Short mmCIF file of C-alpha atoms in Angstrom, two decimals:
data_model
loop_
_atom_site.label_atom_id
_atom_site.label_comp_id
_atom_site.label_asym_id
_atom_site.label_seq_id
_atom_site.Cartn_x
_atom_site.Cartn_y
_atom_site.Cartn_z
CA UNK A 1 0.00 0.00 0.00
CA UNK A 2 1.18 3.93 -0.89
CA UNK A 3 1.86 6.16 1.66
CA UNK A 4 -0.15 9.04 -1.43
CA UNK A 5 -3.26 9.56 -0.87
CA UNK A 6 -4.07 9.10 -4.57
CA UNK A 7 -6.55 6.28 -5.56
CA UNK A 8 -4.79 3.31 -7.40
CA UNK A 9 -6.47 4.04 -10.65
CA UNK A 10 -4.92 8.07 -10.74
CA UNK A 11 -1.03 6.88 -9.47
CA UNK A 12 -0.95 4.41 -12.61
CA UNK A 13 -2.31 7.75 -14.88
CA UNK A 14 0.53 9.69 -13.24
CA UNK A 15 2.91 6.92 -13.98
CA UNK A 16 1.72 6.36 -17.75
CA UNK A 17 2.15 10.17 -17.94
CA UNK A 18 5.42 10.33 -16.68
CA UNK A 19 6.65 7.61 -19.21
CA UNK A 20 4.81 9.23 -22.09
CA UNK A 21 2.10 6.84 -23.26
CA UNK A 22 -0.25 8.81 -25.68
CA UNK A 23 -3.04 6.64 -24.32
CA UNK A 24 -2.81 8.00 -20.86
CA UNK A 25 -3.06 11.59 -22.22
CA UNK A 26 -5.96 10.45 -23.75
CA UNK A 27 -7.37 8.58 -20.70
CA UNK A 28 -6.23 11.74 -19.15
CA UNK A 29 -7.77 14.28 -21.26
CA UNK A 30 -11.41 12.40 -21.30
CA UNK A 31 -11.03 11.89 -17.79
CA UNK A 32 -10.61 16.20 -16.52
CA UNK A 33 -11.61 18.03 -19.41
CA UNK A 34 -15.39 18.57 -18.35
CA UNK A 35 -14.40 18.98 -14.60
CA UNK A 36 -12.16 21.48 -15.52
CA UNK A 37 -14.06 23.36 -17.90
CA UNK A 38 -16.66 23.16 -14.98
CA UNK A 39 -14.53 24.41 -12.56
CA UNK A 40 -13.37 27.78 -14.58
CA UNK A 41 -17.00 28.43 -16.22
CA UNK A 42 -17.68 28.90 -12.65
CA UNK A 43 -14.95 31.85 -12.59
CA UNK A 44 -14.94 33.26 -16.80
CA UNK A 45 -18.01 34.36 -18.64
CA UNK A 46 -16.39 33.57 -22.35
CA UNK A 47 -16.53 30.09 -23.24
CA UNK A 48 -13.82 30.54 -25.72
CA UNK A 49 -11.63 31.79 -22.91
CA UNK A 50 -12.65 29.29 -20.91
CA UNK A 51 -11.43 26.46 -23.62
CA UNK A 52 -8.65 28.00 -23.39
CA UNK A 53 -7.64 28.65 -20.32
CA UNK A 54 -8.69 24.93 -19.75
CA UNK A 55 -6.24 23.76 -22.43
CA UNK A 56 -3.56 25.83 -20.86
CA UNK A 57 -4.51 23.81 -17.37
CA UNK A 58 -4.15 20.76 -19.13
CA UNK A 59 -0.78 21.26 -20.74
CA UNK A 60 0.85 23.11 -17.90
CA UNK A 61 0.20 19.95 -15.93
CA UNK A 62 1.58 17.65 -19.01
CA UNK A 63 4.63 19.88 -18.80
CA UNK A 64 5.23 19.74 -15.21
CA UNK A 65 3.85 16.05 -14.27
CA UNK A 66 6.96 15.83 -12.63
CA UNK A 67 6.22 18.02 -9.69
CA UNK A 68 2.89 16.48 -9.07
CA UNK A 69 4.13 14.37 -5.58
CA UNK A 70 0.78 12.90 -5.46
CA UNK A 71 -0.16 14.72 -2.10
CA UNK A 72 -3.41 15.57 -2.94
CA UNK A 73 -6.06 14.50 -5.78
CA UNK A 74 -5.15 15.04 -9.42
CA UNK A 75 -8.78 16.92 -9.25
CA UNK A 76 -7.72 19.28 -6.75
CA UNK A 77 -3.64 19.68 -7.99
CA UNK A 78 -5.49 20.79 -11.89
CA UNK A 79 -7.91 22.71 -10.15
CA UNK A 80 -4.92 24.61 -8.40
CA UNK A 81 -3.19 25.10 -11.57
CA UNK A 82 -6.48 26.53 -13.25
CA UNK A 83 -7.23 28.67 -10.49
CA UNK A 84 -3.56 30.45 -11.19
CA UNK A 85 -3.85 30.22 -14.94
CA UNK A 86 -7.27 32.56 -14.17
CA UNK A 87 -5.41 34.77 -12.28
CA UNK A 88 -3.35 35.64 -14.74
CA UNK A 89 -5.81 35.80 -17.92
CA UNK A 90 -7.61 38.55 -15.89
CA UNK A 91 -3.62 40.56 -14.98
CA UNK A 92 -3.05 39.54 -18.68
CA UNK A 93 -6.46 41.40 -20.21
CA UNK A 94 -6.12 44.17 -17.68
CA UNK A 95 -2.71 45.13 -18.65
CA UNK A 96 -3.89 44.83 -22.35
CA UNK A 97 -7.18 47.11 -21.23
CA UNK A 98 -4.68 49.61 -20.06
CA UNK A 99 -1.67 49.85 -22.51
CA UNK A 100 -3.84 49.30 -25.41
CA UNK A 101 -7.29 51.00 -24.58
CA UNK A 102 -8.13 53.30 -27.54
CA UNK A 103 -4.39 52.94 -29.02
CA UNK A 104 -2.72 55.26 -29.87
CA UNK A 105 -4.24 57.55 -27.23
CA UNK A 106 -4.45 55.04 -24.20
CA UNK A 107 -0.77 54.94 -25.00
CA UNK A 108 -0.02 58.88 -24.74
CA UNK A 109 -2.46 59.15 -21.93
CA UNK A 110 -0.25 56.42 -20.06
CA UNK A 111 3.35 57.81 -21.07
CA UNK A 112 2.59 61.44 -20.77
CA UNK A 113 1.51 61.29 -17.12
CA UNK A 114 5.08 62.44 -16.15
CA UNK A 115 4.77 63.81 -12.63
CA UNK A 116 8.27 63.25 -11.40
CA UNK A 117 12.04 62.68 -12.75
CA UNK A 118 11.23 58.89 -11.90
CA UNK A 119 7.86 58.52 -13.49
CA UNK A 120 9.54 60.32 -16.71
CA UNK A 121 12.04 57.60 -16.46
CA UNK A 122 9.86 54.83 -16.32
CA UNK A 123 7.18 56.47 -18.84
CA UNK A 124 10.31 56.44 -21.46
CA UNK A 125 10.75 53.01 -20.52
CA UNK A 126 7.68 51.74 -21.33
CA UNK A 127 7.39 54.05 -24.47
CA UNK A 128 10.23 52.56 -25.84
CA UNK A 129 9.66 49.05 -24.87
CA UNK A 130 6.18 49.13 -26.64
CA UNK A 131 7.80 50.77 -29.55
CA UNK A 132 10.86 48.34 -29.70
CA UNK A 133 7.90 44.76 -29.33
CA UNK A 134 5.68 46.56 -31.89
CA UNK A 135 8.93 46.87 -34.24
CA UNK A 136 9.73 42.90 -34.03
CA UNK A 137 6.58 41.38 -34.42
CA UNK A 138 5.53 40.30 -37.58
CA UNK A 139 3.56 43.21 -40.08
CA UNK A 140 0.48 40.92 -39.42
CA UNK A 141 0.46 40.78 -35.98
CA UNK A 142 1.03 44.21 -35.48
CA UNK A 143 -2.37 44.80 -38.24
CA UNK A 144 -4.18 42.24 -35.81
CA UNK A 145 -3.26 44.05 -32.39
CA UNK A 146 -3.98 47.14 -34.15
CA UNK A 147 -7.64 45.75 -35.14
CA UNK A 148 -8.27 44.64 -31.48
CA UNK A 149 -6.36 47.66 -29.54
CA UNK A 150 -7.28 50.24 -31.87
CA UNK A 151 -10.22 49.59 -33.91
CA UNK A 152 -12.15 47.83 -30.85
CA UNK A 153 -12.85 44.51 -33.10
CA UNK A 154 -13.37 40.93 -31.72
CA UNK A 155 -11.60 38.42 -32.02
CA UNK A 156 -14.19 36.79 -34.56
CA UNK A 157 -14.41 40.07 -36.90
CA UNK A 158 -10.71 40.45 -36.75
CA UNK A 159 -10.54 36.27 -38.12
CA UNK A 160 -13.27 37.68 -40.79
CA UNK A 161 -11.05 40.65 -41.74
CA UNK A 162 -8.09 38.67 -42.12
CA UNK A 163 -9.60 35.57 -43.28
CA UNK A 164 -8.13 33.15 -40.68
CA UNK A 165 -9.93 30.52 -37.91
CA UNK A 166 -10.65 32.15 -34.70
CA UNK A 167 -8.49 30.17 -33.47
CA UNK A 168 -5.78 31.72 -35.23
CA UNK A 169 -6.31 34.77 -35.07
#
């Protein structure tokens, strides 16, 4: 008998996992998907975010199976994982609300609001780091984030516009 308190049934998962048998994602996929898109349509209103914030769950556990000690249920460890992967959708479409709002203005409303030397500092900072990502990225990822930031589309007009899945775009 294990000293973890996982049943029998999720330790052999964990091991098929761990050794890489694409049955056992499988197994493992059919077995927490609806639980965990259960769990976070509890927390997100957009079922597209929630598929993918569930998918991210799912993977980031994949990725780190290895630090799963087996301490508590698998449930409860994805549950865990989803709950932080929430956290940071909502910093992640905050920080977009803010930087990007109403583009290029949200952007000169958030760098000129230079009150001291070390606001100035940091407002060049920013300027130029937004400047220097926009420069790098790809002339049609810079026209998508342009669409959303700037010209307010969705996600599903923007895949209409550039004639790509949703997905994709």
């Amino acid at each position: 008998m294990s000293d973890s308190p996982l049943p029998e049934s999720e330790q052999k998962l964990r091991e098929r996992l761990l050794h890489g048998d694409p049955a056992a994602v499988k197994l493992f996929y059919e077995t927490y998907s609806a639980m965990l898109l259960r769990f976070i349509r509890g927390r997100v209103n957009n079922e597209q975010d929630v598929e993918e914030i569930a998918q991210d769950t799912l993977f980031a556990f994949l990725e780190g199976a290895r630090d799963f000690t087996g301490k508590c249920k698998l449930s409860t460890y994805l549950c865990s994982i989803a709950g932080h992967k929430i956290i940071d959708f909502y910093r992640k479409k905050k920080l977009k609300r803010i930087v990007f709002s109403q583009m290029p203005q949200g952007l000169e409303l958030l760098i000129s609001e230079e009150n001291d030397p070390q606001d100035m500092l940091i407002n060049k900072f920013v300027k130029e780091k937004i400047k220097s990502v926009f420069q790098r990225l790809a002339p049609q990822y810079a026209h998508m984030l342009k669409l959303k930031y700037e010209d307010g589309r969705s996600v599903g007009e923007i895949a209409k516009i550039l004639s790509v899945s949703f997905k994709s775009a």
